Structures are given as C-alpha cells and as structure tokens.
Coordinates of C-alpha atoms in Angstrom, one line a residue:
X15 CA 0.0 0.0 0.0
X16 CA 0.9 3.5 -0.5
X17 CA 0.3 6.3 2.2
X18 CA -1.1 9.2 0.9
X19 CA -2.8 12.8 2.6
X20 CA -6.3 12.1 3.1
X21 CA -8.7 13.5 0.9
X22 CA -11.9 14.9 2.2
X23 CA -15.5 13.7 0.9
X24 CA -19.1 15.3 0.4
X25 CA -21.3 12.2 2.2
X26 CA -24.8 12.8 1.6
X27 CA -26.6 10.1 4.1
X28 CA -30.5 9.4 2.8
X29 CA -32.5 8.0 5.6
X30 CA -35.7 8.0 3.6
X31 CA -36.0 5.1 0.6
X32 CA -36.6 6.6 -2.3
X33 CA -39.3 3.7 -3.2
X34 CA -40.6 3.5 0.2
X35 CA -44.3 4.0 0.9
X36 CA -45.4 6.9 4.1
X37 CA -46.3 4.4 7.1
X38 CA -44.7 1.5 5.0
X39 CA -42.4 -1.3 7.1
X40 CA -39.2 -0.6 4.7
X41 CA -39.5 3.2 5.0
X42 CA -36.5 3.9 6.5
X43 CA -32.9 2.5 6.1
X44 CA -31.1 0.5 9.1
X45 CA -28.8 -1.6 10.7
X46 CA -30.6 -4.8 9.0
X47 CA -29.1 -6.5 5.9
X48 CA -32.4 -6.3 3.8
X49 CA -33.0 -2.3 4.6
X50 CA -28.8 -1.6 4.9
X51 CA -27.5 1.6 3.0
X52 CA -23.8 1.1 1.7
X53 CA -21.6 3.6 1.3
X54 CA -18.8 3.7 -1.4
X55 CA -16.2 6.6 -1.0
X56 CA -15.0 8.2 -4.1
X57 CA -11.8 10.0 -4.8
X58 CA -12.9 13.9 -4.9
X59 CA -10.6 16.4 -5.8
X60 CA -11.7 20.3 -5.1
X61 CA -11.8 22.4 -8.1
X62 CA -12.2 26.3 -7.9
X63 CA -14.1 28.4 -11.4
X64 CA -13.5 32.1 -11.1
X65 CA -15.1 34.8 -13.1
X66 CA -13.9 38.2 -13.7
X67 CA -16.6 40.7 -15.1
X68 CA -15.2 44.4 -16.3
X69 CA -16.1 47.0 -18.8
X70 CA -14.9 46.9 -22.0
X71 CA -13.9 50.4 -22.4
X72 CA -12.9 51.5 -18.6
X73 CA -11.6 48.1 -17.2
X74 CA -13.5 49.3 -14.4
X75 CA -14.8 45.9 -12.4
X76 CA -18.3 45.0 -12.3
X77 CA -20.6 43.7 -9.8
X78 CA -24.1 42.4 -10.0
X79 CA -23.5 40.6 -13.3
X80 CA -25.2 36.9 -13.0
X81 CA -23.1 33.9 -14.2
X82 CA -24.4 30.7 -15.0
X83 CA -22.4 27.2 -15.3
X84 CA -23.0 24.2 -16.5
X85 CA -21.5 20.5 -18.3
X86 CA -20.5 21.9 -21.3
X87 CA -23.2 18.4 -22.5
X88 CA -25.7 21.3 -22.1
X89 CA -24.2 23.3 -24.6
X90 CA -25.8 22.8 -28.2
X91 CA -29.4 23.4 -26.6
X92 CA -28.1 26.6 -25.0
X93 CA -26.8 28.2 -27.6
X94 CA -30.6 27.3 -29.4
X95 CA -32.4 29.4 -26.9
X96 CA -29.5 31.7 -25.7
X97 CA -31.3 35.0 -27.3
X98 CA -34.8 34.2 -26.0
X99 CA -33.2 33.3 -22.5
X100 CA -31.3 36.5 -22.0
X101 CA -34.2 38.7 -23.2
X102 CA -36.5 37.0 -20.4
X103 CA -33.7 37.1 -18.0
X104 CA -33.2 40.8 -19.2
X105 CA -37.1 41.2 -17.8
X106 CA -37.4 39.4 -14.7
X107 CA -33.5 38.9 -13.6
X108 CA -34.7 37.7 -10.3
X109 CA -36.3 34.9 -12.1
X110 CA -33.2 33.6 -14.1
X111 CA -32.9 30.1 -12.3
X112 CA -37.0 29.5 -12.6
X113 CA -36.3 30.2 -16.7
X114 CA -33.2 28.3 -17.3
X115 CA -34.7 25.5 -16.3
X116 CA -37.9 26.1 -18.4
X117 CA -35.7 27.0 -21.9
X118 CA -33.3 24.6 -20.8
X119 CA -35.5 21.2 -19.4
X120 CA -32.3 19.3 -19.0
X121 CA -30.8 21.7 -16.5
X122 CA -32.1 21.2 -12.8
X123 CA -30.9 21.6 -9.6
X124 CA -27.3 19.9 -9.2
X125 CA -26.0 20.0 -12.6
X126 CA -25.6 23.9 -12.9
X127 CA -25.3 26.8 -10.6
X128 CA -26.0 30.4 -10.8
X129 CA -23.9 33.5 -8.8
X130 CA -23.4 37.2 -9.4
X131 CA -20.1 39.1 -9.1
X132 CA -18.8 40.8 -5.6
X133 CA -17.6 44.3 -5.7
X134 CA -14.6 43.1 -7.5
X135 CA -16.0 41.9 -10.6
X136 CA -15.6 38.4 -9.4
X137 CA -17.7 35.0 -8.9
X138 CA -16.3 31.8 -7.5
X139 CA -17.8 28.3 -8.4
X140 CA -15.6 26.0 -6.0
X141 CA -17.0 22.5 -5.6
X142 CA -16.6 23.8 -1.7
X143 CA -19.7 24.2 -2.0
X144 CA -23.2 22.5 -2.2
X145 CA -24.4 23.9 -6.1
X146 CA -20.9 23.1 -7.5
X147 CA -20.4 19.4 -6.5
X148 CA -21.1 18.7 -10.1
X149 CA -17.5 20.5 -11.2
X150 CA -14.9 18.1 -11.9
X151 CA -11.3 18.6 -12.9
X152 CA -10.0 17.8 -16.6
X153 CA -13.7 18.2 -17.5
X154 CA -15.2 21.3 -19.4
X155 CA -18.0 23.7 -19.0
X156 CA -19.8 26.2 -20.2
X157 CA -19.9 29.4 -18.9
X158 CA -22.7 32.2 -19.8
X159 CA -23.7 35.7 -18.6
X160 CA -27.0 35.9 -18.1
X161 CA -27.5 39.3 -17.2
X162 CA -25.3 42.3 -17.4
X163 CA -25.1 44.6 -14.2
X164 CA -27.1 47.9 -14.5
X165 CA -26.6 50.4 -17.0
X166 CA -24.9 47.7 -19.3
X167 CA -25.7 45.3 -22.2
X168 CA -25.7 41.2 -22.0
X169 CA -24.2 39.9 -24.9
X170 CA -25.6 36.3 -26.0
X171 CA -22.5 34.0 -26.2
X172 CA -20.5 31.1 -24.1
X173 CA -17.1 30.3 -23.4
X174 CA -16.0 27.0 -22.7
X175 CA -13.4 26.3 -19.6
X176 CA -11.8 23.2 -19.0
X177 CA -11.1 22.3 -15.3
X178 CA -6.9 22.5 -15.4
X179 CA -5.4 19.0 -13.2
X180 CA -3.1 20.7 -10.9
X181 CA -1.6 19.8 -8.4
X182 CA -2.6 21.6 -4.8
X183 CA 0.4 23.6 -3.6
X184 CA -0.1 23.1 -0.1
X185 CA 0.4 19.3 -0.7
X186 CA 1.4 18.1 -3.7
X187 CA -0.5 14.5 -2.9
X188 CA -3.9 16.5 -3.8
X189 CA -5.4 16.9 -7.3
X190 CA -7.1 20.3 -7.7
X191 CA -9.2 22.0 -11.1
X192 CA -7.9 25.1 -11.7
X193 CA -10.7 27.5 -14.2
X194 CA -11.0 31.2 -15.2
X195 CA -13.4 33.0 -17.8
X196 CA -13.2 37.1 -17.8
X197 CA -16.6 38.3 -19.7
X198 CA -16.4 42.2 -20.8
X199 CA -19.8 44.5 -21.4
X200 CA -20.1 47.8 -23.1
X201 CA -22.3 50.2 -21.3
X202 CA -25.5 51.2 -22.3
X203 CA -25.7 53.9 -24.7
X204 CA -27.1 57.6 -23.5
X205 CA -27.8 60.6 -25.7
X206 CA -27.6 64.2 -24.7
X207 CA -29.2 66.9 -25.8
X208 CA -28.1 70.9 -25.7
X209 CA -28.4 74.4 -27.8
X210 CA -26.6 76.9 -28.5
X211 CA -27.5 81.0 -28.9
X212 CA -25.0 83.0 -29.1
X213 CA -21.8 82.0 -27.8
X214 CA -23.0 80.1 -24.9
X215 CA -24.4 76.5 -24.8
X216 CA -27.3 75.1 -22.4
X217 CA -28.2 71.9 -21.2
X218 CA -25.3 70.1 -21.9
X219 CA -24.7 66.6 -19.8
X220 CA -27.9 67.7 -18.2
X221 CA -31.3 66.1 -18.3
X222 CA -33.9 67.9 -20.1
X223 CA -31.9 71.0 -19.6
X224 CA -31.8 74.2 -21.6
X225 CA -31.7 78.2 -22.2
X226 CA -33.7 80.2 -19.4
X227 CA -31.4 83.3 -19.9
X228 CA -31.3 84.5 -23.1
X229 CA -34.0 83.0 -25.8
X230 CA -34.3 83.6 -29.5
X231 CA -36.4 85.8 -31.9
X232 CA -38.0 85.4 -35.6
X233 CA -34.7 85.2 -37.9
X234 CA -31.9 83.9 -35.3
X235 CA -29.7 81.3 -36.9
X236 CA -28.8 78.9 -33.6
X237 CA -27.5 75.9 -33.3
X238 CA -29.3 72.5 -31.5
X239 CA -26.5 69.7 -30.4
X240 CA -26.7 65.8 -29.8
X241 CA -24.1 64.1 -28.1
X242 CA -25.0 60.4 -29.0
X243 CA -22.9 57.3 -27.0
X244 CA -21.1 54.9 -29.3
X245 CA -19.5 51.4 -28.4
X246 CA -16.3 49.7 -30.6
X247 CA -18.7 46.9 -30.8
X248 CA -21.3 49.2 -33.2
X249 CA -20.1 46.7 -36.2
X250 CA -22.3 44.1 -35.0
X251 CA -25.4 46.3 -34.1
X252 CA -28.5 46.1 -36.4
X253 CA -29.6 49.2 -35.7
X254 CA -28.2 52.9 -35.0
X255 CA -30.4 55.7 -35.2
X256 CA -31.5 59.3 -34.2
X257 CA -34.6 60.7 -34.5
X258 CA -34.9 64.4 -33.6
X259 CA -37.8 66.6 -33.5
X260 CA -37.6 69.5 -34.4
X261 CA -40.0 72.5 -33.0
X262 CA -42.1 73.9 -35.8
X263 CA -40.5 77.3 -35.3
X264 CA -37.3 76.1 -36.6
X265 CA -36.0 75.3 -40.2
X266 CA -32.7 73.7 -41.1
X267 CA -30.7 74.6 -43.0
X268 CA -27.0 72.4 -42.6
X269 CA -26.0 70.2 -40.0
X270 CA -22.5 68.3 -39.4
X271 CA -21.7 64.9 -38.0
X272 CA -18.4 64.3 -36.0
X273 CA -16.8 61.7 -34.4
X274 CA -15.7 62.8 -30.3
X275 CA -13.1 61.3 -28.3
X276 CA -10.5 61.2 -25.8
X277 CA -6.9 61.4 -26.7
X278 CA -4.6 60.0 -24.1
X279 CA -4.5 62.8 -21.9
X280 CA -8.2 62.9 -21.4
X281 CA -8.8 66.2 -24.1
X282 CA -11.4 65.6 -26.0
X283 CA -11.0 65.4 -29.7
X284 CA -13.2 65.3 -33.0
X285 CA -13.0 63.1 -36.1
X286 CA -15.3 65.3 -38.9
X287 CA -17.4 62.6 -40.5
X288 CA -20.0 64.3 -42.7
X289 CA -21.5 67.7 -43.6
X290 CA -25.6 67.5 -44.6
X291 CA -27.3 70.6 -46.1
X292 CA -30.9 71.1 -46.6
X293 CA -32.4 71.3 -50.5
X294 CA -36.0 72.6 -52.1
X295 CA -37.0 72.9 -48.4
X296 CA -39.9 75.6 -48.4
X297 CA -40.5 76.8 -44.9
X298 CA -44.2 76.1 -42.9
X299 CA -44.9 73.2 -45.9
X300 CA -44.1 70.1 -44.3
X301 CA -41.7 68.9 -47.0
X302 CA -40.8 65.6 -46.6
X303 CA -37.4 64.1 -48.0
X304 CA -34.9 61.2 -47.7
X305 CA -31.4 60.4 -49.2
X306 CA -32.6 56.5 -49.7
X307 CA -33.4 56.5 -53.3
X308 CA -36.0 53.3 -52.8
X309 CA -37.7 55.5 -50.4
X310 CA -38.3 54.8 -46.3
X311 CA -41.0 54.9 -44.0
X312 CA -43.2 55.9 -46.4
X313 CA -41.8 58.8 -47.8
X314 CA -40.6 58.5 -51.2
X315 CA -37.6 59.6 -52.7
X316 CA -37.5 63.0 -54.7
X317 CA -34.3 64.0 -56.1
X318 CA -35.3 68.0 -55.6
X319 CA -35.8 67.7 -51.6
X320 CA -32.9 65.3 -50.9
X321 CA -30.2 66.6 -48.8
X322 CA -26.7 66.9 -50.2
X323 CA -24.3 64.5 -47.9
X324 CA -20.6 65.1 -48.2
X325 CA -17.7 63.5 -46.4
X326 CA -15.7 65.9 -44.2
X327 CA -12.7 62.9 -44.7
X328 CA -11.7 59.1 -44.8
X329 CA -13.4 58.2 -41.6
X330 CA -17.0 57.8 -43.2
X331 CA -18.6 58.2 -46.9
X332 CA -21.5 59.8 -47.7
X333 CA -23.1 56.2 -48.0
X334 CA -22.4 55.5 -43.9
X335 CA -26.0 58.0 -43.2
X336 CA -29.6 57.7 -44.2
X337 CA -31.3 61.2 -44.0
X338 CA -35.3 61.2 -43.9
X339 CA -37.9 63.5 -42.7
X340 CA -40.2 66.2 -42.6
X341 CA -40.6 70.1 -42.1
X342 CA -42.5 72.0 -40.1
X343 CA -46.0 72.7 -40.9
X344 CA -47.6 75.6 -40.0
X345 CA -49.5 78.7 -41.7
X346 CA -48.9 82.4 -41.0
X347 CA -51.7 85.1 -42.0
X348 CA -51.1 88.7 -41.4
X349 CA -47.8 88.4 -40.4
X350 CA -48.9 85.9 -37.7
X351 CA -49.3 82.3 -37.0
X352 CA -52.9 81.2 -38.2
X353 CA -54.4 79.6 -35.3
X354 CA -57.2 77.9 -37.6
X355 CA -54.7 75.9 -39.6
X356 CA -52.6 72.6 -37.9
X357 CA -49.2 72.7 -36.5
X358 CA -47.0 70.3 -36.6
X359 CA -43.1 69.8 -35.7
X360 CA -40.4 68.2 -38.2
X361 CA -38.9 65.2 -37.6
X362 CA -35.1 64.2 -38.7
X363 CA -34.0 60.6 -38.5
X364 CA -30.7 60.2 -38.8
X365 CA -30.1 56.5 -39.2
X366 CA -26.4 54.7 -39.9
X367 CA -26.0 52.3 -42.2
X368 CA -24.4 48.7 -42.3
X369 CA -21.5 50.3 -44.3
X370 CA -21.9 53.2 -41.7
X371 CA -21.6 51.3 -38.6
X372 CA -18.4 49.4 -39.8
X373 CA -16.7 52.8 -40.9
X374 CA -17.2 54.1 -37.1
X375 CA -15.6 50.8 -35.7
X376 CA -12.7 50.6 -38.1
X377 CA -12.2 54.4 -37.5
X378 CA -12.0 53.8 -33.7
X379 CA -9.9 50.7 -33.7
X380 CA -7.4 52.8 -36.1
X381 CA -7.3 56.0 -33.4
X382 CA -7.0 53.1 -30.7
X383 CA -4.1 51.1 -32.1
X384 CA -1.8 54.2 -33.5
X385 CA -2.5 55.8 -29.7
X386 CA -4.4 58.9 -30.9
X387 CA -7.5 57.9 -28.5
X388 CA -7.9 55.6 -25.5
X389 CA -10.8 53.4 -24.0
X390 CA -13.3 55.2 -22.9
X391 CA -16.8 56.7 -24.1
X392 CA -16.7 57.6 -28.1
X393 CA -19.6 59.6 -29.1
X394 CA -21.6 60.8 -32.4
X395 CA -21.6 64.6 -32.2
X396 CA -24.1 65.6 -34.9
X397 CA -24.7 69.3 -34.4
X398 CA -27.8 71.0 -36.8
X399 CA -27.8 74.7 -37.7
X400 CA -31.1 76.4 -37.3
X401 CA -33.1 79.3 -38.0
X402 CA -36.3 80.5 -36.1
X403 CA -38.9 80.4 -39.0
X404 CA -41.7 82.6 -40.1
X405 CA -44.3 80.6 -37.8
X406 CA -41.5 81.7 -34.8
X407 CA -44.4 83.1 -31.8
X408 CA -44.5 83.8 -28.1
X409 CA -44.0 80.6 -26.2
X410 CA -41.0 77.7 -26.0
X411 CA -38.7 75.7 -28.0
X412 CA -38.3 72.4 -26.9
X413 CA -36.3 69.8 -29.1
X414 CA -36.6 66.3 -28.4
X415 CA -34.1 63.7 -29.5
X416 CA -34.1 59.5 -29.4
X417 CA -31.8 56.9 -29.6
X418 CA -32.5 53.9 -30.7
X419 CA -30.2 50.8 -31.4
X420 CA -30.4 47.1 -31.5
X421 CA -27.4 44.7 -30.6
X422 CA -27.2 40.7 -31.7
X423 CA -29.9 39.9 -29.1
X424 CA -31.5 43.3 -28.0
X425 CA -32.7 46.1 -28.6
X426 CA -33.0 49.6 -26.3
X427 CA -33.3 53.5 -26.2
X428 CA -32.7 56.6 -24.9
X429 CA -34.0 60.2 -24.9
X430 CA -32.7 63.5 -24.0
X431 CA -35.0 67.2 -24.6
X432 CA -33.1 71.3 -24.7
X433 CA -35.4 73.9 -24.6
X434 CA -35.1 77.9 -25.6
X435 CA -37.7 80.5 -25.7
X436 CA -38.7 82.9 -27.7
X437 CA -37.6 86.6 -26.8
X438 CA -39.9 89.3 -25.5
X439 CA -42.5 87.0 -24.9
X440 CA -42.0 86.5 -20.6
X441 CA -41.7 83.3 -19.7
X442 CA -44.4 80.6 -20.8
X443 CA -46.4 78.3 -18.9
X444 CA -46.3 75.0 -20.5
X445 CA -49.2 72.4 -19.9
X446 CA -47.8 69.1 -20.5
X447 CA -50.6 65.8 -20.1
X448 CA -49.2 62.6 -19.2
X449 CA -50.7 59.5 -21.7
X450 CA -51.0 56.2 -19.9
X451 CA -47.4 55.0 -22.1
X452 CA -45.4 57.7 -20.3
X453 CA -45.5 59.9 -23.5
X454 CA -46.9 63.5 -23.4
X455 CA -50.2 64.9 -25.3
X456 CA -50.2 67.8 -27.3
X457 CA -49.7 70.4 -25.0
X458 CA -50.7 74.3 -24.5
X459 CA -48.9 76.9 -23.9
X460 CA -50.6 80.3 -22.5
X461 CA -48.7 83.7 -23.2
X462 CA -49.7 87.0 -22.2
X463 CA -53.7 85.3 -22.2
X464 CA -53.3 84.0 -25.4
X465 CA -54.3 80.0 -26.0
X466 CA -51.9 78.1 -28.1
X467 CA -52.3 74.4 -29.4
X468 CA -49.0 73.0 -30.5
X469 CA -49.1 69.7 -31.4
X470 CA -46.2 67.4 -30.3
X471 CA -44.6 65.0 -32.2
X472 CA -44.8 61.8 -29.9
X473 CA -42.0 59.8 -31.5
X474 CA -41.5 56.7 -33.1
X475 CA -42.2 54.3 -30.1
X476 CA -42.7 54.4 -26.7
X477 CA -39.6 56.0 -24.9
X478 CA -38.1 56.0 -21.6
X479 CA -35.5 57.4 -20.3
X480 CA -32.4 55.6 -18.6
X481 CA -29.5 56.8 -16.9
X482 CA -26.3 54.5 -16.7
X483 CA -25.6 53.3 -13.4
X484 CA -22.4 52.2 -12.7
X485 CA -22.1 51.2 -8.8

C-alpha cells in the first residue's frame, strides 16, 4: 500500500427510501441486511471556477453581473435558446434560475449553478460548495452571462473552460481543477441633448436641460446639439439611429456629423465625418425628403428635396448615413401664426447604415491602435444649424431627440430634450398631459392670455428614459 494525505469527501446520508411508501415497514434504512445503506467513498478532488466581469472600455470591475455554469453536454441546446433566455432574464432577472430550467429542461438543480459578481468583478464556483459538486477537474463547462449589471448590455455567447489537473500547492498528494473565464460588457448607450444662442451653450450633460437666460427671436440662426454614446462593438449592431424633432418654429438649414473622443490625456478630440445641407426645403410646408433612393417609412424619394451628404474625410462616406424626414408645418396670416390651420413639428431621423456602422468601428480601432485615442466613451456629435422660421411666436422651444439601437440579441433607447424660448415673450407656462405610455399629449402653452395648441410630435415608439448606473 501507499500512504497518501487524506482527501476529504461530500457524504450525503438518505434515511428515507426513495421507493418506500409513508407508514410502510421498509421506509427507512437501518442496521438490518435487507434495509442496509452502503456507502462507497469516491476519490474527490476540489476544483475552484473564477469569473472576472469588467467593462470593455474602462476596465472598471463589475458587480451584479449573473453567471451561469454548467457540463459543457448542455451546450448545443443553449446556444438554441440563448437570445430568447437573455431577453427574459433581461425582464425578470430575479427569475433567471425559474427560466433556465424552463428554456433549458435538461438543467435542474445539481448540474448547474448560478452566482453574481462581488464588488470586485468576481464569482467563484468551488465545488466547496453544495451547487458546484457537479464540477470536476480535466472536465469542461460552459460558462454564460445571463444578465449584465445595471446600466450595461448582455451579450448572448459562451465560453468553454476546462477544469486544469493541478496539483494543490499546499500538498502536492492533492489533485485540484484550476478554471477562469473574464466576460467584458459595453455600457448602455445615453444621448444628450443641448443648444446653442450666441456664444454660450445650455443643457449640456444635463437632463432635459436648456436656455432660461437668453431666448431667441423670428430670424436667429442657432444651433441645437446631440451628443450620442457609441460602443467599438457598433459593427455588430443592427440598428443605430436618431430621430430628432424638431420644433415647428425652426427650419434647417445644414448640419455636421463628427466623431468625439478622448486622446490619451483625457482632451477631447473630433474626427469630422459628414457635412448634410438642406435642398428645395420651403418653410411652414411640411416637406418631406430622404437620401434612400428606394424610399423609407413611407416617404418616397425626390431628387429635388434630398439633402446633399458630403464627407468631411476618410473616416465615413457619404453612404455610412440615411437622412429622412419632414418640415415644419404651419401657416402664418397677417404676419402671424394662423391659429385655424394645424401645426406640426419636423422630424429628422438620422439612421447609420451597415457600411456606416463598420466605418465608425474601423475608424476607432485605427485611433486606438496608433495611440491617438484611449478606452473610454466615443460619441456621435451631430450638431444642426437652425433658424427660427416665419411661424417663430410667443412661447418655448423644446427639441426632443431619441436613440435607438439594437445589438445581436436586443434592442434599447434613450431620450434626452433642450429647450429655448422665444424673446420678448416673458416666460411661458407649458401644460404638458401625461398619456397612460409615459408619453406627453399635445400640449398648450398660455402667453400674455393668449391659448396656443402645438401639437407634439410623440416619436416613433414608446420612450423611456435611462440613466447609466455604474455602482
């Protein structure tokens, strides 16, 4: 024989037959050879999975995130319902055992184990304890996110970790399984929404923010900025777009599109991707227009109201941006709005394209790798030059802007609103009427006793607003 350390051992002791029927003589086990329960020890080596959760941009560690393992046997099925599973999870992440095990039948309790990370970005799976006894070293498993912490997106995939046989430091007689996985999210993406009059911007970084001080009158040329969040990973979105509506009282007339970032000392820095200027526009009409020849969301393409797109440089061509939209509508009698004919604000979608979305990632890897820019948040400036139109009256300006973009699995938004006023007019009371959805009504607004329906563009869907979280 050979003497070796001893080796400790889970012993689970049933005292209840598993066959046995309630009141029955063999319901128990015992002492006699007919009812005896015999015990076989089995070599079992500990084995320690750690899982290191940061952000992708930051390296900043993550906690809350929840990680699931599991026999990598269980693999093939998960990867069938992976996108459906995180989308649930995504809704009721308190749930996220209860629907594993109902995408996943094969997976119950003892064969796979959910934690979240600590403070430090970390989760241990050690076969310490009760969940993990399945773990085994030399063996592989799989090993998912299920749910990103708040203020950051899930992405559906798995990574497969095999067990290392090492041997135990302390005493070399042991066999320990040795695992790591290190997962990375992007953040969720923000948009932010500011003006300009004069020299002196308002609202920016601030929510639903704006002039107060100085306001605009009929024939001011201003300027209305969106800030727009941007991940390296915008190569494999589906969808990137900006929809921004535009107050009746204002026309545009050219707007620019630049790429913002940080170079390695922090200063921020631009990248000028585009210039976009406005064609056969006729003020108060509600002209509509795209640059997609084959026409989008209903509006069809005409040649004489497309806007002219040019490329500021090599970063992005004039193919990377879809323009479509609307003008203001509105009618002015006497030199003043007509109160008997509808109003309506313009709308501007500003949507980036396949070819678009792999420009901006190229672009950003290249400032990355040649050291012009460092990890951290990349944004879309796109910043619209504005004049306050004929239909320009007594009240406030408010512009509304919404982000929407879908990634390989999901899809979310965000919204952001600047306001200015109009000069000499005192300052407006504004009526706004929640809808059941969250959204607002048309609203009134009462000047100097003088009752004025605007009507309010509501958007394209349903809207909420999210701030990123990141303790």
């Amino acid at each position: 024989m050979k003497s070796t350390a001893s080796v400790p051992m889970f012993i689970d002791i049933p005292m209840i037959k598993p066959d046995a029927k309630q009141g029955g003589e063999d319901f128990w086990y015992d002492n006699t050879q007919a009812d005896a329960l015999n015990l076989y020890a089995k070599q079992y080596d500990p084995t320690t999975l750690k899982v290191k959760k940061t952000d992708k941009e930051t390296g900043k560690a993550l906690a809350g995130a929840q990680v699931l393992v599991t026999e990598n046997t269980h693999e093939e099925q998960l990867k069938k319902v992976l996108p459906e599973l995180l989308a649930a999870i995504k809704k009721q992440p308190k749930d996220a055992a209860k629907l594993v095990e109902q995408y996943v039948p094969e997976l119950k309790t003892g064969n796979y184990a959910i934690r979240k990370t600590d403070k430090s970005g970390e989760a241990t799976f050690s076969s310490d304890n009760a969940g993990e006894r399945f773990m085994t070293p030399g063996h592989t498993y799989a090993v998912i996110e299920l749910a990103a912490p708040t203020g950051y997106i899930v992405e559906p995939q798995i990574q497969d970790v095999e067990l290392s046989m090492e041997k135990n430091p302390a005493d070399s007689s042991l066999i320990q399984g040795q695992g790591k996985a290190d997962f990375i999210d992007y953040d969720e993406l923000q948009v932010d929404k500011s003006v300009t009059i004069g020299d002196k911007t308002y609202g920016a970084g601030a929510e639903d923010g704006g002039d107060t001080e100085q306001g605009v009158a009929k024939g001011t040329t201003f300027q209305w900025h969106i800030n727009s969040e941007l991940n390296q990973n915008v190569d494999t979105y589906s969808q990137y777009e900006l929809v921004d509506t535009l107050p009746y009282q204002n026309d545009w007339r050219t707007m620019t599109l630049n790429l913002t970032y940080q170079d390695a000392s922090g200063a921020l820095k631009t990248t000028s991707l585009l210039q976009m200027t406005a064609n056969g526009m006729n003020t108060g009409a509600g002209t509509t227009y795209t640059t997609n020849q084959n026409g989008v969301n209903g509006i069809t393409y005409n040649a004489a109201t497309a806007p002219t797109v040019t490329a500021l440089g090599d970063a992005m061509t004039a193919d990377g941006i879809e323009l479509s939209g609307s003008g203001s509508r509105y009618a002015v009698k006497d030199g003043k709005l007509d109160a008997s004919q509808s109003v309506a604000d313009g709308t501007i979608m500003l949507s980036v394209t396949e070819n678009g979305r792999k420009q901006l990632a190229t672009k950003m890897a290249e400032l990355l790798a040649s050291g012009a820019a460092k990890d951290g948040t990349w944004q879309l400036s796109w910043n619209l030059d504005v004049v306050a139109n004929q239909g320009t009256q007594p009240g406030e300006m408010v512009n509304k802007v919404d982000l929407n973009y879908k990634t390989a699995f999901d899809q979310d938004t965000d919204s952001d609103t600047a306001k200015t006023f109009v000069k000499g007019a005192g300052t407006p009371t504004i009526h706004d009427t929640p809808t059941k959805g969250g959204g607002v009504l048309p609203y009134t607004a009462g000047v100097m006793g003088i009752g004025l329906t605007i009507l309010g563009l509501l958007g394209l869907a349903h809207l909420l607003k999210k701030r990123r979280a990141e303790d």
